[in-house]
PDB file of N, CA, C and O in Angstrom:
ATOM      1  N   MET A   1       0.830  -1.173   0.000  1.00  0.00           N
ATOM      2  CA  MET A   1       0.000   0.000   0.000  1.00  0.00           C
ATOM      3  C   MET A   1       0.881   1.246   0.000  1.00  0.00           C
ATOM      4  O   MET A   1       1.725   1.431   0.864  1.00  0.00           O
ATOM      5  N   THR A   2       0.723   2.090  -0.957  1.00  0.00           N
ATOM      6  CA  THR A   2       1.498   3.319  -1.063  1.00  0.00           C
ATOM      7  C   THR A   2       0.864   4.391  -0.190  1.00  0.00           C
ATOM      8  O   THR A   2      -0.339   4.601  -0.246  1.00  0.00           O
ATOM      9  N   PRO A   3       1.676   5.077   0.635  1.00  0.00           N
ATOM     10  CA  PRO A   3       1.096   6.109   1.494  1.00  0.00           C
ATOM     11  C   PRO A   3       0.569   7.286   0.693  1.00  0.00           C
ATOM     12  O   PRO A   3       1.042   7.577  -0.400  1.00  0.00           O
ATOM     13  N   ASP A   4      -0.428   7.955   1.238  1.00  0.00           N
ATOM     14  CA  ASP A   4      -0.979   9.164   0.652  1.00  0.00           C
ATOM     15  C   ASP A   4       0.141  10.201   0.537  1.00  0.00           C
ATOM     16  O   ASP A   4       0.977  10.325   1.428  1.00  0.00           O
ATOM     17  N   ASN A   5       0.170  10.952  -0.550  1.00  0.00           N
ATOM     18  CA  ASN A   5       1.230  11.934  -0.784  1.00  0.00           C
ATOM     19  C   ASN A   5       1.332  12.950   0.353  1.00  0.00           C
ATOM     20  O   ASN A   5       2.407  13.457   0.634  1.00  0.00           O
ATOM     21  N   LYS A   6       0.213  13.234   1.046  1.00  0.00           N
ATOM     22  CA  LYS A   6       0.238  14.188   2.153  1.00  0.00           C
ATOM     23  C   LYS A   6       0.970  13.616   3.363  1.00  0.00           C
ATOM     24  O   LYS A   6       1.425  14.350   4.219  1.00  0.00           O
ATOM     25  N   GLN A   7       1.103  12.286   3.447  1.00  0.00           N
ATOM     26  CA  GLN A   7       1.788  11.652   4.560  1.00  0.00           C
ATOM     27  C   GLN A   7       3.282  11.485   4.298  1.00  0.00           C
ATOM     28  O   GLN A   7       4.026  11.177   5.216  1.00  0.00           O
ATOM     29  N   LEU A   8       3.712  11.663   3.070  1.00  0.00           N
ATOM     30  CA  LEU A   8       5.114  11.487   2.731  1.00  0.00           C
ATOM     31  C   LEU A   8       5.951  12.621   3.303  1.00  0.00           C
ATOM     32  O   LEU A   8       5.551  13.783   3.294  1.00  0.00           O
ATOM     33  N   VAL A   9       7.122  12.283   3.804  1.00  0.00           N
ATOM     34  CA  VAL A   9       8.015  13.286   4.367  1.00  0.00           C
ATOM     35  C   VAL A   9       8.583  14.161   3.249  1.00  0.00           C
ATOM     36  O   VAL A   9       8.627  15.383   3.358  1.00  0.00           O
ATOM     37  N   TYR A  10       9.024  13.529   2.180  1.00  0.00           N
ATOM     38  CA  TYR A  10       9.654  14.254   1.082  1.00  0.00           C
ATOM     39  C   TYR A  10       8.686  14.349  -0.088  1.00  0.00           C
ATOM     40  O   TYR A  10       8.520  13.417  -0.852  1.00  0.00           O
ATOM     41  N   GLN A  11       8.042  15.493  -0.207  1.00  0.00           N
ATOM     42  CA  GLN A  11       7.160  15.760  -1.334  1.00  0.00           C
ATOM     43  C   GLN A  11       7.913  16.617  -2.333  1.00  0.00           C
ATOM     44  O   GLN A  11       8.873  17.306  -1.980  1.00  0.00           O
ATOM     45  N   GLU A  12       7.477  16.586  -3.583  1.00  0.00           N
ATOM     46  CA  GLU A  12       8.161  17.329  -4.635  1.00  0.00           C
ATOM     47  C   GLU A  12       8.259  18.823  -4.296  1.00  0.00           C
ATOM     48  O   GLU A  12       9.297  19.439  -4.502  1.00  0.00           O
ATOM     49  N   THR A  13       7.190  19.395  -3.746  1.00  0.00           N
ATOM     50  CA  THR A  13       7.219  20.832  -3.430  1.00  0.00           C
ATOM     51  C   THR A  13       8.223  21.139  -2.324  1.00  0.00           C
ATOM     52  O   THR A  13       8.910  22.166  -2.374  1.00  0.00           O
ATOM     53  N   PHE A  14       8.329  20.257  -1.336  1.00  0.00           N
ATOM     54  CA  PHE A  14       9.320  20.434  -0.263  1.00  0.00           C
ATOM     55  C   PHE A  14      10.732  20.361  -0.840  1.00  0.00           C
ATOM     56  O   PHE A  14      11.591  21.200  -0.533  1.00  0.00           O
ATOM     57  N   LEU A  15      10.989  19.358  -1.678  1.00  0.00           N
ATOM     58  CA  LEU A  15      12.321  19.202  -2.272  1.00  0.00           C
ATOM     59  C   LEU A  15      12.660  20.377  -3.184  1.00  0.00           C
ATOM     60  O   LEU A  15      13.800  20.842  -3.199  1.00  0.00           O
ATOM     61  N   GLU A  16      11.679  20.858  -3.914  1.00  0.00           N
ATOM     62  CA  GLU A  16      11.912  22.007  -4.788  1.00  0.00           C
ATOM     63  C   GLU A  16      12.334  23.231  -3.971  1.00  0.00           C
ATOM     64  O   GLU A  16      13.311  23.901  -4.300  1.00  0.00           O
ATOM     65  N   GLU A  17      11.622  23.489  -2.878  1.00  0.00           N
ATOM     66  CA  GLU A  17      11.963  24.650  -2.045  1.00  0.00           C
ATOM     67  C   GLU A  17      13.321  24.469  -1.370  1.00  0.00           C
ATOM     68  O   GLU A  17      14.131  25.395  -1.336  1.00  0.00           O
ATOM     69  N   MET A  18      13.583  23.283  -0.863  1.00  0.00           N
ATOM     70  CA  MET A  18      14.860  23.023  -0.201  1.00  0.00           C
ATOM     71  C   MET A  18      16.025  23.151  -1.189  1.00  0.00           C
ATOM     72  O   MET A  18      17.042  23.773  -0.884  1.00  0.00           O
ATOM     73  N   PHE A  19      15.869  22.580  -2.363  1.00  0.00           N
ATOM     74  CA  PHE A  19      16.926  22.618  -3.369  1.00  0.00           C
ATOM     75  C   PHE A  19      17.194  24.059  -3.812  1.00  0.00           C
ATOM     76  O   PHE A  19      18.347  24.465  -3.954  1.00  0.00           O
ATOM     77  N   GLU A  20      16.131  24.823  -3.986  1.00  0.00           N
ATOM     78  CA  GLU A  20      16.305  26.211  -4.405  1.00  0.00           C
ATOM     79  C   GLU A  20      16.991  27.033  -3.304  1.00  0.00           C
ATOM     80  O   GLU A  20      17.863  27.854  -3.588  1.00  0.00           O
ATOM     81  N   ARG A  21      16.639  26.803  -2.045  1.00  0.00           N
ATOM     82  CA  ARG A  21      17.269  27.539  -0.946  1.00  0.00           C
ATOM     83  C   ARG A  21      18.741  27.172  -0.786  1.00  0.00           C
ATOM     84  O   ARG A  21      19.575  28.026  -0.528  1.00  0.00           O
ATOM     85  N   LEU A  22      19.053  25.884  -0.928  1.00  0.00           N
ATOM     86  CA  LEU A  22      20.431  25.450  -0.721  1.00  0.00           C
ATOM     87  C   LEU A  22      21.336  25.698  -1.920  1.00  0.00           C
ATOM     88  O   LEU A  22      22.512  25.999  -1.760  1.00  0.00           O
ATOM     89  N   HIS A  23      20.778  25.541  -3.117  1.00  0.00           N
ATOM     90  CA  HIS A  23      21.620  25.593  -4.321  1.00  0.00           C
ATOM     91  C   HIS A  23      21.291  26.760  -5.252  1.00  0.00           C
ATOM     92  O   HIS A  23      21.934  26.930  -6.274  1.00  0.00           O
ATOM     93  N   HIS A  24      20.242  27.516  -4.930  1.00  0.00           N
ATOM     94  CA  HIS A  24      19.858  28.714  -5.666  1.00  0.00           C
ATOM     95  C   HIS A  24      19.497  28.469  -7.126  1.00  0.00           C
ATOM     96  O   HIS A  24      19.696  29.334  -7.972  1.00  0.00           O
ATOM     97  N   HIS A  25      18.998  27.273  -7.429  1.00  0.00           N
ATOM     98  CA  HIS A  25      18.418  27.019  -8.741  1.00  0.00           C
ATOM     99  C   HIS A  25      17.489  25.811  -8.659  1.00  0.00           C
ATOM    100  O   HIS A  25      17.427  25.139  -7.645  1.00  0.00           O
ATOM    101  N   LYS A  26      16.750  25.580  -9.720  1.00  0.00           N
ATOM    102  CA  LYS A  26      15.773  24.504  -9.751  1.00  0.00           C
ATOM    103  C   LYS A  26      16.218  23.415 -10.727  1.00  0.00           C
ATOM    104  O   LYS A  26      17.009  23.669 -11.627  1.00  0.00           O
ATOM    105  N   VAL A  27      15.694  22.223 -10.500  1.00  0.00           N
ATOM    106  CA  VAL A  27      15.871  21.134 -11.461  1.00  0.00           C
ATOM    107  C   VAL A  27      14.480  20.744 -11.954  1.00  0.00           C
ATOM    108  O   VAL A  27      13.473  21.319 -11.529  1.00  0.00           O
ATOM    109  N   SER A  28      14.406  19.774 -12.812  1.00  0.00           N
ATOM    110  CA  SER A  28      13.117  19.411 -13.402  1.00  0.00           C
ATOM    111  C   SER A  28      12.201  18.728 -12.393  1.00  0.00           C
ATOM    112  O   SER A  28      12.650  18.149 -11.405  1.00  0.00           O
ATOM    113  N   GLN A  29      10.900  18.784 -12.655  1.00  0.00           N
ATOM    114  CA  GLN A  29       9.906  18.128 -11.808  1.00  0.00           C
ATOM    115  C   GLN A  29      10.166  16.627 -11.755  1.00  0.00           C
ATOM    116  O   GLN A  29       9.986  15.992 -10.719  1.00  0.00           O
ATOM    117  N   LYS A  30      10.636  16.072 -12.854  1.00  0.00           N
ATOM    118  CA  LYS A  30      10.954  14.647 -12.906  1.00  0.00           C
ATOM    119  C   LYS A  30      12.070  14.311 -11.905  1.00  0.00           C
ATOM    120  O   LYS A  30      12.032  13.269 -11.250  1.00  0.00           O
ATOM    121  N   ASP A  31      13.043  15.198 -11.764  1.00  0.00           N
ATOM    122  CA  ASP A  31      14.119  14.984 -10.790  1.00  0.00           C
ATOM    123  C   ASP A  31      13.596  15.042  -9.355  1.00  0.00           C
ATOM    124  O   ASP A  31      13.997  14.248  -8.510  1.00  0.00           O
ATOM    125  N   TYR A  32      12.701  15.986  -9.084  1.00  0.00           N
ATOM    126  CA  TYR A  32      12.119  16.068  -7.740  1.00  0.00           C
ATOM    127  C   TYR A  32      11.315  14.814  -7.422  1.00  0.00           C
ATOM    128  O   TYR A  32      11.377  14.290  -6.313  1.00  0.00           O
ATOM    129  N   THR A  33      10.571  14.331  -8.399  1.00  0.00           N
ATOM    130  CA  THR A  33       9.792  13.106  -8.207  1.00  0.00           C
ATOM    131  C   THR A  33      10.727  11.927  -7.966  1.00  0.00           C
ATOM    132  O   THR A  33      10.481  11.103  -7.081  1.00  0.00           O
ATOM    133  N   GLY A  34      11.811  11.849  -8.712  1.00  0.00           N
ATOM    134  CA  GLY A  34      12.794  10.779  -8.520  1.00  0.00           C
ATOM    135  C   GLY A  34      13.443  10.828  -7.147  1.00  0.00           C
ATOM    136  O   GLY A  34      13.620   9.799  -6.490  1.00  0.00           O
ATOM    137  N   LEU A  35      13.791  12.044  -6.695  1.00  0.00           N
ATOM    138  CA  LEU A  35      14.365  12.197  -5.353  1.00  0.00           C
ATOM    139  C   LEU A  35      13.369  11.773  -4.278  1.00  0.00           C
ATOM    140  O   LEU A  35      13.733  11.086  -3.321  1.00  0.00           O
ATOM    141  N   ALA A  36      12.120  12.186  -4.426  1.00  0.00           N
ATOM    142  CA  ALA A  36      11.088  11.817  -3.454  1.00  0.00           C
ATOM    143  C   ALA A  36      10.895  10.310  -3.437  1.00  0.00           C
ATOM    144  O   ALA A  36      10.792   9.699  -2.367  1.00  0.00           O
ATOM    145  N   ASP A  37      10.871   9.688  -4.611  1.00  0.00           N
ATOM    146  CA  ASP A  37      10.706   8.228  -4.701  1.00  0.00           C
ATOM    147  C   ASP A  37      11.888   7.496  -4.075  1.00  0.00           C
ATOM    148  O   ASP A  37      11.740   6.381  -3.587  1.00  0.00           O
ATOM    149  N   MET A  38      13.061   8.093  -4.097  1.00  0.00           N
ATOM    150  CA  MET A  38      14.246   7.476  -3.519  1.00  0.00           C
ATOM    151  C   MET A  38      14.298   7.697  -1.995  1.00  0.00           C
ATOM    152  O   MET A  38      14.621   6.788  -1.238  1.00  0.00           O
ATOM    153  N   LEU A  39      13.980   8.911  -1.543  1.00  0.00           N
ATOM    154  CA  LEU A  39      14.129   9.262  -0.128  1.00  0.00           C
ATOM    155  C   LEU A  39      13.014   8.735   0.768  1.00  0.00           C
ATOM    156  O   LEU A  39      13.266   8.376   1.919  1.00  0.00           O
ATOM    157  N   ASN A  40      11.791   8.699   0.276  1.00  0.00           N
ATOM    158  CA  ASN A  40      10.671   8.282   1.123  1.00  0.00           C
ATOM    159  C   ASN A  40      10.769   6.851   1.628  1.00  0.00           C
ATOM    160  O   ASN A  40      10.508   6.611   2.806  1.00  0.00           O
ATOM    161  N   PRO A  41      11.159   5.864   0.821  1.00  0.00           N
ATOM    162  CA  PRO A  41      11.320   4.508   1.368  1.00  0.00           C
ATOM    163  C   PRO A  41      12.437   4.428   2.417  1.00  0.00           C
ATOM    164  O   PRO A  41      12.317   3.697   3.397  1.00  0.00           O
ATOM    165  N   ILE A  42      13.506   5.199   2.235  1.00  0.00           N
ATOM    166  CA  ILE A  42      14.590   5.223   3.215  1.00  0.00           C
ATOM    167  C   ILE A  42      14.076   5.823   4.526  1.00  0.00           C
ATOM    168  O   ILE A  42      14.355   5.309   5.609  1.00  0.00           O
ATOM    169  N   GLU A  43      13.316   6.896   4.435  1.00  0.00           N
ATOM    170  CA  GLU A  43      12.730   7.537   5.608  1.00  0.00           C
ATOM    171  C   GLU A  43      11.797   6.575   6.340  1.00  0.00           C
ATOM    172  O   GLU A  43      11.845   6.460   7.567  1.00  0.00           O
ATOM    173  N   ALA A  44      10.964   5.854   5.587  1.00  0.00           N
ATOM    174  CA  ALA A  44      10.026   4.901   6.201  1.00  0.00           C
ATOM    175  C   ALA A  44      10.776   3.769   6.894  1.00  0.00           C
ATOM    176  O   ALA A  44      10.405   3.347   7.993  1.00  0.00           O
ATOM    177  N   LEU A  45      11.833   3.273   6.274  1.00  0.00           N
ATOM    178  CA  LEU A  45      12.636   2.205   6.867  1.00  0.00           C
ATOM    179  C   LEU A  45      13.321   2.685   8.144  1.00  0.00           C
ATOM    180  O   LEU A  45      13.287   1.995   9.165  1.00  0.00           O
ATOM    181  N   ALA A  46      13.913   3.853   8.111  1.00  0.00           N
ATOM    182  CA  ALA A  46      14.574   4.405   9.299  1.00  0.00           C
ATOM    183  C   ALA A  46      13.560   4.656  10.411  1.00  0.00           C
ATOM    184  O   ALA A  46      13.836   4.408  11.588  1.00  0.00           O
ATOM    185  N   ASP A  47      12.388   5.121  10.031  1.00  0.00           N
ATOM    186  CA  ASP A  47      11.343   5.377  11.011  1.00  0.00           C
ATOM    187  C   ASP A  47      10.900   4.084  11.695  1.00  0.00           C
ATOM    188  O   ASP A  47      10.789   4.030  12.921  1.00  0.00           O
ATOM    189  N   SER A  48      10.683   3.031  10.916  1.00  0.00           N
ATOM    190  CA  SER A  48      10.255   1.761  11.513  1.00  0.00           C
ATOM    191  C   SER A  48      11.378   1.129  12.325  1.00  0.00           C
ATOM    192  O   SER A  48      11.125   0.499  13.352  1.00  0.00           O
ATOM    193  N   ALA A  49      12.615   1.305  11.913  1.00  0.00           N
ATOM    194  CA  ALA A  49      13.746   0.735  12.649  1.00  0.00           C
ATOM    195  C   ALA A  49      13.958   1.432  13.987  1.00  0.00           C
ATOM    196  O   ALA A  49      14.441   0.820  14.943  1.00  0.00           O
ATOM    197  N   SER A  50      13.579   2.682  14.076  1.00  0.00           N
ATOM    198  CA  SER A  50      13.826   3.436  15.304  1.00  0.00           C
ATOM    199  C   SER A  50      12.655   3.404  16.283  1.00  0.00           C
ATOM    200  O   SER A  50      12.751   3.982  17.366  1.00  0.00           O
ATOM    201  N   LEU A  51      11.570   2.732  15.945  1.00  0.00           N
ATOM    202  CA  LEU A  51      10.387   2.731  16.816  1.00  0.00           C
ATOM    203  C   LEU A  51      10.682   2.207  18.219  1.00  0.00           C
ATOM    204  O   LEU A  51      10.144   2.711  19.191  1.00  0.00           O
ATOM    205  N   GLY A  52      11.517   1.205  18.342  1.00  0.00           N
ATOM    206  CA  GLY A  52      11.793   0.626  19.643  1.00  0.00           C
ATOM    207  C   GLY A  52      12.896   1.316  20.413  1.00  0.00           C
ATOM    208  O   GLY A  52      13.187   0.954  21.548  1.00  0.00           O
ATOM    209  N   LEU A  53      13.516   2.321  19.827  1.00  0.00           N
ATOM    210  CA  LEU A  53      14.618   3.013  20.488  1.00  0.00           C
ATOM    211  C   LEU A  53      14.117   4.203  21.290  1.00  0.00           C
ATOM    212  O   LEU A  53      13.236   4.925  20.867  1.00  0.00           O
ATOM    213  N   ASP A  54      14.680   4.373  22.451  1.00  0.00           N
ATOM    214  CA  ASP A  54      14.448   5.600  23.194  1.00  0.00           C
ATOM    215  C   ASP A  54      15.587   6.556  22.861  1.00  0.00           C
ATOM    216  O   ASP A  54      16.568   6.175  22.218  1.00  0.00           O
ATOM    217  N   PHE A  55      15.488   7.768  23.331  1.00  0.00           N
ATOM    218  CA  PHE A  55      16.492   8.771  22.993  1.00  0.00           C
ATOM    219  C   PHE A  55      17.901   8.313  23.366  1.00  0.00           C
ATOM    220  O   PHE A  55      18.838   8.489  22.607  1.00  0.00           O
ATOM    221  N   ASN A  56      18.062   7.715  24.522  1.00  0.00           N
ATOM    222  CA  ASN A  56      19.392   7.349  25.005  1.00  0.00           C
ATOM    223  C   ASN A  56      19.860   5.977  24.538  1.00  0.00           C
ATOM    224  O   ASN A  56      20.986   5.592  24.825  1.00  0.00           O
ATOM    225  N   ASP A  57      19.025   5.223  23.866  1.00  0.00           N
ATOM    226  CA  ASP A  57      19.407   3.877  23.447  1.00  0.00           C
ATOM    227  C   ASP A  57      20.517   3.879  22.407  1.00  0.00           C
ATOM    228  O   ASP A  57      21.425   3.077  22.454  1.00  0.00           O
ATOM    229  N   GLU A  58      20.426   4.762  21.437  1.00  0.00           N
ATOM    230  CA  GLU A  58      21.360   4.707  20.321  1.00  0.00           C
ATOM    231  C   GLU A  58      22.809   4.901  20.746  1.00  0.00           C
ATOM    232  O   GLU A  58      23.658   4.095  20.386  1.00  0.00           O
ATOM    233  N   PRO A  59      23.162   5.929  21.525  1.00  0.00           N
ATOM    234  CA  PRO A  59      24.574   6.056  21.930  1.00  0.00           C
ATOM    235  C   PRO A  59      25.057   4.841  22.725  1.00  0.00           C
ATOM    236  O   PRO A  59      26.168   4.373  22.523  1.00  0.00           O
ATOM    237  N   ALA A  60      24.208   4.318  23.612  1.00  0.00           N
ATOM    238  CA  ALA A  60      24.607   3.154  24.398  1.00  0.00           C
ATOM    239  C   ALA A  60      24.818   1.951  23.486  1.00  0.00           C
ATOM    240  O   ALA A  60      25.755   1.183  23.665  1.00  0.00           O
ATOM    241  N   ASP A  61      23.953   1.781  22.529  1.00  0.00           N
ATOM    242  CA  ASP A  61      24.086   0.667  21.606  1.00  0.00           C
ATOM    243  C   ASP A  61      25.343   0.824  20.758  1.00  0.00           C
ATOM    244  O   ASP A  61      26.042  -0.138  20.477  1.00  0.00           O
ATOM    245  N   PHE A  62      25.651   2.045  20.366  1.00  0.00           N
ATOM    246  CA  PHE A  62      26.855   2.319  19.591  1.00  0.00           C
ATOM    247  C   PHE A  62      28.094   1.911  20.387  1.00  0.00           C
ATOM    248  O   PHE A  62      28.989   1.244  19.870  1.00  0.00           O
ATOM    249  N   LEU A  63      28.131   2.295  21.657  1.00  0.00           N
ATOM    250  CA  LEU A  63      29.273   1.934  22.497  1.00  0.00           C
ATOM    251  C   LEU A  63      29.355   0.418  22.700  1.00  0.00           C
ATOM    252  O   LEU A  63      30.447  -0.146  22.703  1.00  0.00           O
ATOM    253  N   ARG A  64      28.206  -0.232  22.841  1.00  0.00           N
ATOM    254  CA  ARG A  64      28.199  -1.682  22.995  1.00  0.00           C
ATOM    255  C   ARG A  64      28.790  -2.351  21.761  1.00  0.00           C
ATOM    256  O   ARG A  64      29.628  -3.251  21.863  1.00  0.00           O
ATOM    257  N   ILE A  65      28.414  -1.889  20.590  1.00  0.00           N
ATOM    258  CA  ILE A  65      28.931  -2.476  19.350  1.00  0.00           C
ATOM    259  C   ILE A  65      30.421  -2.212  19.209  1.00  0.00           C
ATOM    260  O   ILE A  65      31.184  -3.091  18.807  1.00  0.00           O
ATOM    261  N   LEU A  66      30.864  -1.005  19.553  1.00  0.00           N
ATOM    262  CA  LEU A  66      32.304  -0.721  19.503  1.00  0.00           C
ATOM    263  C   LEU A  66      33.079  -1.665  20.417  1.00  0.00           C
ATOM    264  O   LEU A  66      34.140  -2.180  20.046  1.00  0.00           O
ATOM    265  N   ASN A  67      32.560  -1.884  21.621  1.00  0.00           N
ATOM    266  CA  ASN A  67      33.220  -2.797  22.552  1.00  0.00           C
ATOM    267  C   ASN A  67      33.228  -4.229  22.024  1.00  0.00           C
ATOM    268  O   ASN A  67      34.226  -4.931  22.169  1.00  0.00           O
ATOM    269  N   GLU A  68      32.138  -4.668  21.413  1.00  0.00           N
ATOM    270  CA  GLU A  68      32.099  -6.019  20.832  1.00  0.00           C
ATOM    271  C   GLU A  68      33.149  -6.159  19.742  1.00  0.00           C
ATOM    272  O   GLU A  68      33.855  -7.175  19.691  1.00  0.00           O
ATOM    273  N   VAL A  69      33.242  -5.162  18.879  1.00  0.00           N
ATOM    274  CA  VAL A  69      34.225  -5.221  17.795  1.00  0.00           C
ATOM    275  C   VAL A  69      35.637  -5.196  18.366  1.00  0.00           C
ATOM    276  O   VAL A  69      36.519  -5.945  17.929  1.00  0.00           O
ATOM    277  N   LYS A  70      35.862  -4.371  19.366  1.00  0.00           N
ATOM    278  CA  LYS A  70      37.181  -4.261  19.989  1.00  0.00           C
ATOM    279  C   LYS A  70      37.593  -5.601  20.602  1.00  0.00           C
ATOM    280  O   LYS A  70      38.700  -6.088  20.360  1.00  0.00           O
ATOM    281  N   TYR A  71      36.690  -6.222  21.365  1.00  0.00           N
ATOM    282  CA  TYR A  71      37.026  -7.496  22.010  1.00  0.00           C
ATOM    283  C   TYR A  71      37.116  -8.638  21.012  1.00  0.00           C
ATOM    284  O   TYR A  71      37.934  -9.527  21.158  1.00  0.00           O
ATOM    285  N   ARG A  72      36.295  -8.601  19.984  1.00  0.00           N
ATOM    286  CA  ARG A  72      36.354  -9.621  18.950  1.00  0.00           C
ATOM    287  C   ARG A  72      37.695  -9.551  18.226  1.00  0.00           C
ATOM    288  O   ARG A  72      38.298 -10.549  17.918  1.00  0.00           O
ATOM    289  N   GLY A  73      38.178  -8.330  18.004  1.00  0.00           N
ATOM    290  CA  GLY A  73      39.461  -8.136  17.326  1.00  0.00           C
ATOM    291  C   GLY A  73      40.636  -8.596  18.158  1.00  0.00           C
ATOM    292  O   GLY A  73      41.656  -9.054  17.631  1.00  0.00           O
ATOM    293  N   SER A  74      40.526  -8.522  19.472  1.00  0.00           N
ATOM    294  CA  SER A  74      41.636  -8.925  20.329  1.00  0.00           C
ATOM    295  C   SER A  74      41.734 -10.439  20.473  1.00  0.00           C
ATOM    296  O   SER A  74      42.753 -10.970  20.902  1.00  0.00           O
ATOM    297  N   ASP A  75      40.683 -11.180  20.102  1.00  0.00           N
ATOM    298  CA  ASP A  75      40.689 -12.649  20.187  1.00  0.00           C
ATOM    299  C   ASP A  75      41.456 -13.289  19.022  1.00  0.00           C
ATOM    300  O   ASP A  75      41.772 -14.445  19.068  1.00  0.00           O
ATOM    301  N   ARG A  76      41.709 -12.537  18.023  1.00  0.00           N
ATOM    302  CA  ARG A  76      42.324 -13.112  16.817  1.00  0.00           C
ATOM    303  C   ARG A  76      43.798 -13.308  16.987  1.00  0.00           C
ATOM    304  O   ARG A  76      44.545 -12.750  17.605  1.00  0.00           O
TER     305      ARG A  76
END
């Protein structure tokens, strides 16, 4: 099921305004549609992946993974 365009984070009009503000020119509507089609699934995936995380979980998890890699490397 494809989400309603109003629910999408990256809409063509948003990308057009952002691109013009950052780069001071416009690209074609087809390019904005392509960018939206590329970014929205990534946004949805990141959103669903982060549902179980609290604000402080990510840094702690990052440190845990670093420690696992560090100790795994010392066993070799």
